[in-house]
Amino acid sequence: MQETLQYIEQNKQRFVDELFQLLRIPSISADLAYKKDLLECAELCAEFLKQADVENVEICETPGNPIVYADKFISADLPTVLVYGHYDVQPPDPLELWTKPPFEPYIEKTENHPDGAIFARGSADDKGQFFMHVKALEAMLKTGNLPCNVKIILEGEEEVGSKNLGDWVKQNTEKLKCDCILISDTHIYSNEQPTVTTGLRGLSYVEVEVEGPNRDLHSGLYGGAVPNPIHVLSRMIAGLIDDQGHITIDGFYDNVDTISTEERAEMNKLKDDPEVFKNSIGLNGVEGEHGYTTLERTSIRPTLDVNGIWGGYTGEGAKTVIPSKAFAKISMRLVPYQTPEEITEKFTKYFEKIAPSNVKIKVTPHHGGMPYVLPSETNEFVAAKQAMETAFGKEVLPYRSGGSIPITAMFEEILGAKSVLMGFGLDSDAIHSPNEHYGLFNFYKGIESIPLFFENYAKMKK
Amino acid sequence: MQETLQYIEQNKQRFVDELFQLLRIPSISADLAYKKDLLECAELCAEFLKQADVENVEICETPGNPIVYADKFISADLPTVLVYGHYDVQPPDPLELWTKPPFEPYIEKTENHPDGAIFARGSADDKGQFFMHVKALEAMLKTGNLPCNVKIILEGEEEVGSKNLGDWVKQNTEKLKCDCILISDTHIYSNEQPTVTTGLRGLSYVEVEVEGPNRDLHSGLYGGAVPNPIHVLSRMIAGLIDDQGHITIDGFYDNVDTISTEERAEMNKLKDDPEVFKNSIGLNGVEGEHGYTTLERTSIRPTLDVNGIWGGYTGEGAKTVIPSKAFAKISMRLVPYQTPEEITEKFTKYFEKIAPSNVKIKVTPHHGGMPYVLPSETNEFVAAKQAMETAFGKEVLPYRSGGSIPITAMFEEILGAKSVLMGFGLDSDAIHSPNEHYGLFNFYKGIESIPLFFENYAKMKK
């Protein structure tokens, strides 16, 4: 192990330089215009895996973007860890809010990252995080210290709902057989209080359309006498959450996991300083479901957010139009034991129910994902906790995150294995936002923690 | 007069061909990218005025788009009519809803226009309508039958609030001195029931911005715990109109002209067939202020409409973002004796008042316009009514329109002259919408009515 950590220490700068190569590729999966860049990114991932001495490197075709696969078999007596990551990234818009172009990485210090952070789209989500595994594998293999069998898959469609991953995993269950799945695509509570993510929320994402008149109308001639679809959509959105912050959709909370007062008290030991939270995002007040803390609102409670809205004239100057249609993208975060199918259906029914009779409504489901929980008594959790405690020199706590990684539930269903969510980002890293970044400290701590996890896990599984 | 009408009859086809030249120029004033096209359009207008034998043709510079001026003086004993029109047009978007490109005019029959209609952006608003004056002047001048002195101004910024017209008129009061102003930029009730517009609504147009967090956030990590500006904006918009269709802005109705029951009864003789109205725009139900008919809602009552809304991710696919900001364009139609300054101020105060304390609000006024009324006992109204009765062979009624032509109030204030709103479009001509068109029947009836108006007006003023 000492040799491995030494190898890491000696090659730190090169690891960052190589990561920059990955970050320069605009692998935006939400926009078909970047198809070529996704292929280029997959090829570069494969290249880095070969350089790391991982074997059987393959670029596997799917109906969408390819999946990069590689493995290294040591012995049938050792457990097998399947590493998962994704090389696709979120769209970078609004571009004008980036300090520098999103695909030209650079390093700069921040308040939370006094050692410097790498700024670029995908730096934290997820290129910078899966690349820690590639480099940790390189360090273990080059120093002859890989204590488990390992398989790695890197997909290119995570940001658009991993449409093709499920089918591909089903077709390759033998190839992907493993004891656990290791994923770094989450964040820790803070650099002072490292955590292992033990829960993730699920997702239901829909697009809605409200149609009023069958064509755009002049607001002077028709205004005040016809249903304006923007007004109607605004009223409907306003009606989805009541003044107590509860979601009004019929039956929305039916299957929500009830968490005991004790468990909630334990969870709230991770104390959010409301001032720090508010200041970090420039707010003078938070809001949300009554009766819950900010920490609970973003982890154990389901939520509903409008992620986009558009309709009518949005260009320069003024246009006096009543548009025919208005649109919104709406997503709901789910908790155990809600399912995306259930919630999408309940949303659709309710949205149709509250629509006035003089407009037409269309609800199109985008993608969904199941919520996920990793109990803290499992070997997987304990191996990760201890690895990070060694690397950070601090106690590591379990943490429920508000984000969604729908594939964890899929892996459990198809491969029968639990996922360990050992991510190293910070909440403030601006993933999915302009000026996304990833701390150098976090990048290096991740690379150190991974070999320690492999070592712990190999021992426990003996 | 007979010779003039004959001249019109003999040159009908050429008039349409010439109008097509104007319609091919994308003179979109809301978008600076079309600056060159506006100049080209002004030059073509000047060219047509010269060909019509109108004199002193000038392209007058302004800080924005130029104003085309021309005149023809006959005798100090005759009244002077100032003709106003505008050569700029609304933006054509959404482009995908046009059957053919918006600046490639063509003729096609419609239900309301069995003789055919000219389809193109600006065909009815206002190129096709001001061009009737150019052609009527040509017919009167070429046949030696102009019964009044005439001045004509064509501006290029009507669709963006005539920003520079007021100053230019103030600087040229002597040059523009006149007895009345004649404008064709409105519509008639129907081809079977021609009308002269006796009232127009005013306008207050604002852009609003709601800022929540100071950057875009991941909806999984922050959703449910922070104010989402799209939700907040939706709630605020929903709150601007109550469930009785009344606008909730404090003091909004304070100065609204009260109209007697008798006057309302007279007005409602222009019977709207609700089925025809609804079918024409594909609705199965109308809505609006309780206690008023559709006709009243679109003419004697002030209204509020959202003309555009945007925020968050509006591209292809799904992005789980909470945007930092959301925006809307909101316009209010005003009636006598509301003023745009008063209403913009009341809107701004109210919008700030209803905003939750954890968001920042910005209200930017775009442009405004005063409401306008032309009493039916004036010479101007009578001359127009009689001219159209001769041309159409039908009784002509007074009509209050819901649209705004803010310059009518400005002309009255600066030049001390009343405007006659003798427009010939139909409500269904889709102005400001895709597939805008203007009936050939209406175009020709307009060209015939104008010389008759000049004749009537000259007699009355003797």
Short mmCIF file of N, CA and C in Angstrom, two decimals, chain A residues 90-91 93-94 187 201 205 212-228 230-231 234-235 237-238 241 277 281-288 297-298 303-322 329 333 357-358 366-367 401-403 427 430-433, chain B residues 90-91 93-94 159 187 201 205 212-228 230-231 234-235 237-238 241 277 281-288 297-298 303-315 317-321 329 333 357-358 366-367 401-403 427 430-433:
data_model
loop_
_atom_site.label_atom_id
_atom_site.label_comp_id
_atom_site.label_asym_id
_atom_site.label_seq_id
_atom_site.Cartn_x
_atom_site.Cartn_y
_atom_site.Cartn_z
N GLN A 90 -23.28 17.71 -18.48
CA GLN A 90 -24.45 18.57 -18.64
C GLN A 90 -24.16 19.66 -19.67
N PRO A 91 -25.20 20.17 -20.34
CA PRO A 91 -24.99 21.35 -21.21
C PRO A 91 -24.43 22.50 -20.37
N ASP A 93 -24.85 25.82 -20.80
CA ASP A 93 -25.56 27.11 -20.77
C ASP A 93 -26.13 27.38 -19.38
N PRO A 94 -26.30 28.65 -18.96
CA PRO A 94 -26.03 29.87 -19.76
C PRO A 94 -24.54 30.21 -19.84
N HIS A 187 -21.15 13.90 -3.49
CA HIS A 187 -20.27 14.83 -2.78
C HIS A 187 -20.18 14.45 -1.31
N ARG A 201 -31.95 10.24 -3.88
CA ARG A 201 -33.35 10.36 -4.25
C ARG A 201 -33.58 9.87 -5.69
N TYR A 205 -39.14 13.06 -14.38
CA TYR A 205 -38.91 14.31 -15.14
C TYR A 205 -39.90 14.36 -16.29
N GLY A 212 -53.58 27.15 -25.65
CA GLY A 212 -54.82 27.94 -25.58
C GLY A 212 -55.37 28.10 -26.98
N PRO A 213 -55.37 29.32 -27.52
CA PRO A 213 -55.82 29.52 -28.89
C PRO A 213 -54.93 28.73 -29.86
N ASN A 214 -55.49 28.42 -31.06
CA ASN A 214 -54.72 27.58 -31.98
C ASN A 214 -53.65 28.34 -32.77
N ARG A 215 -53.52 29.64 -32.50
CA ARG A 215 -52.44 30.41 -33.12
C ARG A 215 -52.09 31.56 -32.20
N ASP A 216 -50.93 32.17 -32.43
CA ASP A 216 -50.55 33.35 -31.66
C ASP A 216 -51.53 34.48 -31.98
N LEU A 217 -51.92 35.23 -30.95
CA LEU A 217 -52.90 36.30 -31.15
C LEU A 217 -52.30 37.64 -30.73
N HIS A 218 -52.87 38.71 -31.26
CA HIS A 218 -52.50 40.08 -30.89
C HIS A 218 -53.12 40.36 -29.53
N SER A 219 -52.29 40.75 -28.56
CA SER A 219 -52.82 40.89 -27.20
C SER A 219 -53.75 42.10 -27.06
N GLY A 220 -53.68 43.03 -28.00
CA GLY A 220 -54.60 44.16 -27.94
C GLY A 220 -56.00 43.76 -28.39
N LEU A 221 -56.06 42.95 -29.41
CA LEU A 221 -57.36 42.58 -29.98
C LEU A 221 -58.02 41.45 -29.22
N TYR A 222 -57.23 40.57 -28.61
CA TYR A 222 -57.78 39.39 -27.94
C TYR A 222 -57.55 39.38 -26.42
N GLY A 223 -56.62 40.24 -25.97
CA GLY A 223 -56.24 40.20 -24.55
C GLY A 223 -57.43 40.41 -23.63
N GLY A 224 -57.51 39.61 -22.59
CA GLY A 224 -58.59 39.76 -21.63
C GLY A 224 -59.84 38.98 -21.97
N ALA A 225 -59.83 38.30 -23.13
CA ALA A 225 -61.05 37.58 -23.53
C ALA A 225 -60.79 36.11 -23.84
N VAL A 226 -59.53 35.70 -23.80
CA VAL A 226 -59.20 34.31 -24.12
C VAL A 226 -58.23 33.78 -23.06
N PRO A 227 -58.15 32.44 -22.89
CA PRO A 227 -57.16 31.90 -21.96
C PRO A 227 -55.75 32.11 -22.52
N ASN A 228 -54.91 32.83 -21.80
CA ASN A 228 -53.51 33.03 -22.18
C ASN A 228 -52.73 31.84 -21.61
N ILE A 230 -49.73 31.21 -21.02
CA ILE A 230 -48.68 31.49 -20.02
C ILE A 230 -49.32 31.70 -18.64
N HIS A 231 -50.44 32.46 -18.62
CA HIS A 231 -51.16 32.63 -17.35
C HIS A 231 -51.62 31.29 -16.80
N SER A 234 -48.80 29.30 -15.50
CA SER A 234 -48.33 29.89 -14.24
C SER A 234 -49.25 29.51 -13.09
N ARG A 235 -50.56 29.61 -13.34
CA ARG A 235 -51.51 29.26 -12.28
C ARG A 235 -51.38 27.79 -11.91
N ILE A 237 -48.72 25.82 -12.27
CA ILE A 237 -47.46 25.60 -11.55
C ILE A 237 -47.60 26.10 -10.11
N ALA A 238 -48.17 27.30 -9.96
CA ALA A 238 -48.35 27.86 -8.62
C ALA A 238 -49.16 26.90 -7.75
N ILE A 241 -47.73 23.41 -5.49
CA ILE A 241 -47.15 23.44 -4.13
C ILE A 241 -48.00 24.40 -3.30
N PHE A 277 -25.11 28.42 4.52
CA PHE A 277 -25.88 27.89 3.39
C PHE A 277 -26.45 29.03 2.55
N ILE A 281 -25.18 30.87 -1.61
CA ILE A 281 -25.96 31.01 -2.85
C ILE A 281 -26.67 32.36 -2.91
N GLY A 282 -26.21 33.30 -2.08
CA GLY A 282 -26.70 34.68 -2.20
C GLY A 282 -28.15 34.88 -1.83
N LEU A 283 -28.68 34.10 -0.91
CA LEU A 283 -30.08 34.25 -0.51
C LEU A 283 -30.18 34.89 0.87
N ASN A 284 -31.26 35.62 1.11
CA ASN A 284 -31.48 36.09 2.46
C ASN A 284 -32.57 35.30 3.17
N GLY A 285 -33.04 34.24 2.54
CA GLY A 285 -34.04 33.39 3.20
C GLY A 285 -34.26 32.11 2.41
N VAL A 286 -34.39 31.01 3.12
CA VAL A 286 -34.69 29.74 2.44
C VAL A 286 -36.19 29.52 2.49
N GLU A 287 -36.66 28.48 1.82
CA GLU A 287 -38.06 28.10 1.93
C GLU A 287 -38.17 26.62 1.64
N GLY A 288 -39.33 26.06 1.90
CA GLY A 288 -39.51 24.64 1.65
C GLY A 288 -40.63 24.08 2.49
N ARG A 297 -35.12 18.54 3.87
CA ARG A 297 -35.81 18.89 2.62
C ARG A 297 -35.03 18.42 1.40
N THR A 298 -33.70 18.38 1.54
CA THR A 298 -32.89 18.01 0.38
C THR A 298 -32.41 16.56 0.43
N THR A 303 -39.45 16.27 -3.53
CA THR A 303 -39.62 17.67 -3.91
C THR A 303 -40.08 17.78 -5.37
N LEU A 304 -40.49 18.99 -5.73
CA LEU A 304 -40.92 19.26 -7.11
C LEU A 304 -40.31 20.59 -7.52
N ASP A 305 -39.65 20.62 -8.68
CA ASP A 305 -39.09 21.86 -9.19
C ASP A 305 -39.37 22.05 -10.67
N VAL A 306 -39.63 23.30 -11.05
CA VAL A 306 -39.67 23.63 -12.47
C VAL A 306 -38.23 23.89 -12.88
N ASN A 307 -37.75 23.17 -13.89
CA ASN A 307 -36.37 23.32 -14.33
C ASN A 307 -36.25 24.23 -15.55
N GLY A 308 -37.38 24.51 -16.20
CA GLY A 308 -37.35 25.41 -17.35
C GLY A 308 -38.76 25.81 -17.70
N ILE A 309 -38.92 27.02 -18.24
CA ILE A 309 -40.24 27.49 -18.68
C ILE A 309 -40.03 28.37 -19.89
N TRP A 310 -40.94 28.29 -20.86
CA TRP A 310 -40.83 29.18 -22.01
C TRP A 310 -42.17 29.28 -22.74
N GLY A 311 -42.36 30.43 -23.38
CA GLY A 311 -43.57 30.66 -24.15
C GLY A 311 -43.64 32.11 -24.56
N GLY A 312 -44.25 32.38 -25.74
CA GLY A 312 -44.41 33.74 -26.21
C GLY A 312 -43.11 34.34 -26.71
N TYR A 313 -43.05 35.67 -26.67
CA TYR A 313 -41.91 36.39 -27.22
C TYR A 313 -40.85 36.56 -26.16
N THR A 314 -39.63 36.07 -26.44
CA THR A 314 -38.57 36.14 -25.45
C THR A 314 -37.34 36.84 -26.02
N GLY A 315 -37.51 37.50 -27.16
CA GLY A 315 -36.37 38.18 -27.79
C GLY A 315 -36.19 39.59 -27.25
N GLU A 316 -35.39 40.35 -27.98
CA GLU A 316 -35.13 41.74 -27.62
C GLU A 316 -36.40 42.56 -27.82
N GLY A 317 -36.57 43.60 -27.04
CA GLY A 317 -37.69 44.52 -27.27
C GLY A 317 -39.03 43.95 -26.85
N ALA A 318 -40.09 44.49 -27.42
CA ALA A 318 -41.44 44.17 -26.97
C ALA A 318 -42.26 43.62 -28.12
N LYS A 319 -43.02 42.58 -27.85
CA LYS A 319 -43.96 42.06 -28.84
C LYS A 319 -45.26 41.78 -28.12
N THR A 320 -46.35 42.32 -28.64
CA THR A 320 -47.62 42.21 -27.92
C THR A 320 -48.40 41.01 -28.43
N VAL A 321 -47.97 39.85 -27.97
CA VAL A 321 -48.54 38.61 -28.47
C VAL A 321 -49.16 37.81 -27.32
N ILE A 322 -50.21 37.09 -27.63
CA ILE A 322 -50.66 36.02 -26.73
C ILE A 322 -50.28 34.73 -27.45
N LYS A 329 -40.52 22.41 -18.12
CA LYS A 329 -39.90 21.13 -17.74
C LYS A 329 -39.99 21.06 -16.22
N ARG A 333 -38.12 14.91 -7.25
CA ARG A 333 -37.15 14.03 -6.60
C ARG A 333 -37.93 13.09 -5.69
N SER A 357 -60.94 23.89 -18.53
CA SER A 357 -61.47 23.11 -19.67
C SER A 357 -61.22 23.79 -21.01
N ASN A 358 -60.84 25.07 -21.00
CA ASN A 358 -60.65 25.74 -22.30
C ASN A 358 -59.21 25.74 -22.80
N HIS A 366 -39.99 12.45 -19.49
CA HIS A 366 -38.61 12.40 -20.01
C HIS A 366 -37.90 11.15 -19.50
N HIS A 367 -37.43 11.18 -18.27
CA HIS A 367 -36.82 9.96 -17.75
C HIS A 367 -37.02 9.92 -16.25
N SER A 401 -28.04 11.96 0.29
CA SER A 401 -27.95 13.06 -0.68
C SER A 401 -29.29 13.27 -1.38
N GLY A 402 -29.48 14.50 -1.86
CA GLY A 402 -30.72 14.83 -2.54
C GLY A 402 -30.72 14.49 -4.01
N GLY A 403 -29.54 14.28 -4.58
CA GLY A 403 -29.45 14.00 -6.01
C GLY A 403 -29.93 12.62 -6.36
N ASP A 427 -20.72 20.19 -2.22
CA ASP A 427 -21.99 20.77 -2.57
C ASP A 427 -21.84 22.08 -3.34
N ALA A 430 -20.74 23.65 -7.81
CA ALA A 430 -21.48 24.20 -8.95
C ALA A 430 -21.64 23.19 -10.10
N ILE A 431 -21.89 21.92 -9.74
CA ILE A 431 -22.16 20.98 -10.82
C ILE A 431 -23.51 21.36 -11.42
N HIS A 432 -23.67 21.16 -12.71
CA HIS A 432 -24.88 21.54 -13.48
C HIS A 432 -25.02 23.06 -13.59
N SER A 433 -24.04 23.83 -13.14
CA SER A 433 -24.11 25.29 -13.14
C SER A 433 -22.89 25.85 -13.86
N GLN B 90 -43.65 43.58 -37.10
CA GLN B 90 -43.38 42.73 -35.93
C GLN B 90 -42.40 41.61 -36.30
N PRO B 91 -41.65 41.09 -35.33
CA PRO B 91 -40.83 39.90 -35.62
C PRO B 91 -41.73 38.76 -36.08
N ASP B 93 -41.33 35.46 -35.65
CA ASP B 93 -41.30 34.18 -34.93
C ASP B 93 -42.63 33.91 -34.22
N PRO B 94 -43.02 32.66 -33.96
CA PRO B 94 -42.29 31.43 -34.30
C PRO B 94 -42.38 31.07 -35.79
N GLU B 159 -43.66 49.46 -34.11
CA GLU B 159 -43.75 48.19 -33.38
C GLU B 159 -42.84 48.14 -32.16
N HIS B 187 -58.73 47.64 -37.71
CA HIS B 187 -59.55 46.73 -38.52
C HIS B 187 -61.01 47.12 -38.46
N ARG B 201 -57.17 51.39 -27.10
CA ARG B 201 -56.65 51.26 -25.75
C ARG B 201 -55.20 51.73 -25.68
N TYR B 205 -46.06 48.47 -21.07
CA TYR B 205 -45.35 47.21 -21.36
C TYR B 205 -44.09 47.15 -20.50
N GLY B 212 -33.51 34.41 -7.69
CA GLY B 212 -33.47 33.64 -6.45
C GLY B 212 -32.02 33.47 -6.03
N PRO B 213 -31.49 32.24 -6.08
CA PRO B 213 -30.08 32.02 -5.77
C PRO B 213 -29.21 32.79 -6.76
N ASN B 214 -27.96 33.09 -6.36
CA ASN B 214 -27.12 33.91 -7.23
C ASN B 214 -26.46 33.12 -8.36
N ARG B 215 -26.75 31.83 -8.44
CA ARG B 215 -26.25 31.04 -9.57
C ARG B 215 -27.22 29.89 -9.80
N ASP B 216 -27.11 29.28 -10.97
CA ASP B 216 -27.94 28.10 -11.25
C ASP B 216 -27.53 26.99 -10.29
N LEU B 217 -28.53 26.25 -9.79
CA LEU B 217 -28.25 25.18 -8.83
C LEU B 217 -28.74 23.84 -9.35
N HIS B 218 -28.16 22.77 -8.81
CA HIS B 218 -28.59 21.41 -9.12
C HIS B 218 -29.88 21.16 -8.35
N SER B 219 -30.94 20.77 -9.08
CA SER B 219 -32.24 20.65 -8.40
C SER B 219 -32.28 19.45 -7.45
N GLY B 220 -31.36 18.51 -7.61
CA GLY B 220 -31.33 17.38 -6.67
C GLY B 220 -30.74 17.80 -5.34
N LEU B 221 -29.71 18.61 -5.39
CA LEU B 221 -29.01 18.98 -4.16
C LEU B 221 -29.69 20.14 -3.43
N TYR B 222 -30.37 21.01 -4.18
CA TYR B 222 -30.96 22.20 -3.58
C TYR B 222 -32.49 22.23 -3.65
N GLY B 223 -33.05 21.39 -4.51
CA GLY B 223 -34.50 21.44 -4.75
C GLY B 223 -35.29 21.24 -3.46
N GLY B 224 -36.30 22.08 -3.26
CA GLY B 224 -37.15 21.93 -2.09
C GLY B 224 -36.69 22.74 -0.90
N ALA B 225 -35.50 23.40 -1.03
CA ALA B 225 -34.97 24.13 0.12
C ALA B 225 -34.68 25.59 -0.19
N VAL B 226 -34.83 25.99 -1.46
CA VAL B 226 -34.54 27.37 -1.85
C VAL B 226 -35.69 27.89 -2.72
N PRO B 227 -35.85 29.22 -2.79
CA PRO B 227 -36.88 29.75 -3.69
C PRO B 227 -36.47 29.52 -5.15
N ASN B 228 -37.29 28.79 -5.89
CA ASN B 228 -37.06 28.57 -7.32
C ASN B 228 -37.70 29.76 -8.06
N ILE B 230 -38.60 30.37 -10.99
CA ILE B 230 -39.71 30.08 -11.92
C ILE B 230 -41.01 29.89 -11.14
N HIS B 231 -40.93 29.16 -10.02
CA HIS B 231 -42.11 29.01 -9.16
C HIS B 231 -42.59 30.36 -8.66
N SER B 234 -44.15 32.34 -11.36
CA SER B 234 -45.45 31.75 -11.69
C SER B 234 -46.50 32.16 -10.66
N ARG B 235 -46.12 32.07 -9.39
CA ARG B 235 -47.08 32.45 -8.33
C ARG B 235 -47.44 33.93 -8.44
N ILE B 237 -47.33 35.87 -11.14
CA ILE B 237 -48.17 36.07 -12.33
C ILE B 237 -49.59 35.59 -12.04
N ALA B 238 -49.69 34.40 -11.43
CA ALA B 238 -51.02 33.87 -11.10
C ALA B 238 -51.79 34.86 -10.24
N ILE B 241 -54.14 38.35 -11.47
CA ILE B 241 -55.55 38.33 -11.90
C ILE B 241 -56.29 37.40 -10.95
N PHE B 277 -66.52 33.27 -32.82
CA PHE B 277 -65.30 33.79 -32.19
C PHE B 277 -64.42 32.64 -31.69
N ILE B 281 -60.46 30.71 -33.36
CA ILE B 281 -59.15 30.55 -32.73
C ILE B 281 -59.02 29.20 -32.01
N GLY B 282 -59.94 28.28 -32.35
CA GLY B 282 -59.80 26.90 -31.88
C GLY B 282 -60.00 26.71 -30.39
N LEU B 283 -60.86 27.52 -29.78
CA LEU B 283 -61.10 27.38 -28.34
C LEU B 283 -62.47 26.77 -28.08
N ASN B 284 -62.60 26.05 -26.98
CA ASN B 284 -63.94 25.61 -26.60
C ASN B 284 -64.51 26.43 -25.44
N GLY B 285 -63.82 27.48 -25.06
CA GLY B 285 -64.37 28.35 -24.03
C GLY B 285 -63.56 29.62 -23.91
N VAL B 286 -64.21 30.74 -23.72
CA VAL B 286 -63.50 32.00 -23.52
C VAL B 286 -63.37 32.25 -22.02
N GLU B 287 -62.65 33.27 -21.64
CA GLU B 287 -62.60 33.66 -20.25
C GLU B 287 -62.27 35.14 -20.19
N GLY B 288 -62.42 35.74 -19.01
CA GLY B 288 -62.12 37.16 -18.88
C GLY B 288 -62.83 37.75 -17.68
N ARG B 297 -64.69 43.23 -23.07
CA ARG B 297 -63.38 42.87 -22.52
C ARG B 297 -62.24 43.31 -23.43
N THR B 298 -62.49 43.32 -24.72
CA THR B 298 -61.42 43.67 -25.67
C THR B 298 -61.52 45.11 -26.14
N THR B 303 -56.83 45.43 -19.57
CA THR B 303 -56.47 44.02 -19.43
C THR B 303 -54.97 43.89 -19.12
N LEU B 304 -54.59 42.68 -18.73
CA LEU B 304 -53.18 42.39 -18.46
C LEU B 304 -52.85 41.05 -19.09
N ASP B 305 -51.76 41.00 -19.86
CA ASP B 305 -51.34 39.74 -20.46
C ASP B 305 -49.85 39.53 -20.35
N VAL B 306 -49.46 38.28 -20.09
CA VAL B 306 -48.05 37.92 -20.19
C VAL B 306 -47.79 37.64 -21.67
N ASN B 307 -46.82 38.33 -22.25
CA ASN B 307 -46.52 38.16 -23.67
C ASN B 307 -45.34 37.23 -23.90
N GLY B 308 -44.59 36.97 -22.84
CA GLY B 308 -43.46 36.06 -22.98
C GLY B 308 -42.96 35.66 -21.61
N ILE B 309 -42.43 34.45 -21.51
CA ILE B 309 -41.87 33.99 -20.23
C ILE B 309 -40.70 33.08 -20.55
N TRP B 310 -39.64 33.16 -19.76
CA TRP B 310 -38.51 32.26 -19.97
C TRP B 310 -37.65 32.16 -18.71
N GLY B 311 -37.01 31.01 -18.58
CA GLY B 311 -36.11 30.79 -17.44
C GLY B 311 -35.71 29.33 -17.41
N GLY B 312 -34.49 29.05 -16.93
CA GLY B 312 -34.03 27.68 -16.79
C GLY B 312 -33.66 27.06 -18.12
N TYR B 313 -33.73 25.74 -18.16
CA TYR B 313 -33.29 25.00 -19.34
C TYR B 313 -34.47 24.81 -20.29
N THR B 314 -34.31 25.27 -21.52
CA THR B 314 -35.42 25.20 -22.47
C THR B 314 -34.99 24.47 -23.74
N GLY B 315 -33.83 23.82 -23.68
CA GLY B 315 -33.33 23.13 -24.86
C GLY B 315 -33.87 21.72 -24.96
N GLY B 317 -34.09 17.72 -24.50
CA GLY B 317 -33.76 16.82 -23.40
C GLY B 317 -34.06 17.41 -22.04
N ALA B 318 -33.38 16.87 -21.03
CA ALA B 318 -33.70 17.22 -19.65
C ALA B 318 -32.47 17.77 -18.96
N LYS B 319 -32.62 18.83 -18.20
CA LYS B 319 -31.53 19.33 -17.38
C LYS B 319 -32.12 19.64 -16.01
N THR B 320 -31.51 19.11 -14.97
CA THR B 320 -32.09 19.25 -13.63
C THR B 320 -31.49 20.44 -12.92
N VAL B 321 -31.96 21.62 -13.33
CA VAL B 321 -31.39 22.86 -12.84
C VAL B 321 -32.46 23.67 -12.12
N LYS B 329 -42.32 39.08 -19.95
CA LYS B 329 -42.75 40.35 -20.55
C LYS B 329 -44.24 40.45 -20.30
N ARG B 333 -53.27 46.71 -21.30
CA ARG B 333 -54.00 47.60 -22.21
C ARG B 333 -54.81 48.56 -21.35
N SER B 357 -39.79 37.87 0.32
CA SER B 357 -38.59 38.62 0.71
C SER B 357 -37.29 37.93 0.34
N ASN B 358 -37.36 36.64 -0.01
CA ASN B 358 -36.10 35.94 -0.32
C ASN B 358 -35.75 35.92 -1.81
N HIS B 366 -40.87 49.03 -20.76
CA HIS B 366 -40.48 49.05 -22.19
C HIS B 366 -41.04 50.29 -22.86
N HIS B 367 -42.30 50.29 -23.17
CA HIS B 367 -42.87 51.49 -23.76
C HIS B 367 -44.34 51.56 -23.39
N SER B 401 -61.76 49.71 -30.53
CA SER B 401 -60.83 48.59 -30.71
C SER B 401 -59.99 48.36 -29.47
N GLY B 402 -59.53 47.13 -29.31
CA GLY B 402 -58.73 46.79 -28.14
C GLY B 402 -57.26 47.10 -28.30
N GLY B 403 -56.82 47.31 -29.55
CA GLY B 403 -55.40 47.56 -29.81
C GLY B 403 -54.97 48.95 -29.36
N ASP B 427 -60.14 41.37 -37.96
CA ASP B 427 -59.67 40.80 -36.71
C ASP B 427 -58.94 39.48 -36.94
N ALA B 430 -54.65 37.80 -38.46
CA ALA B 430 -53.44 37.25 -37.82
C ALA B 430 -52.28 38.23 -37.79
N ILE B 431 -52.57 39.51 -37.51
CA ILE B 431 -51.45 40.44 -37.36
C ILE B 431 -50.70 40.06 -36.09
N HIS B 432 -49.41 40.24 -36.07
CA HIS B 432 -48.51 39.85 -34.96
C HIS B 432 -48.41 38.33 -34.80
N SER B 433 -48.99 37.56 -35.71
CA SER B 433 -49.01 36.10 -35.61
C SER B 433 -48.43 35.51 -36.90
#
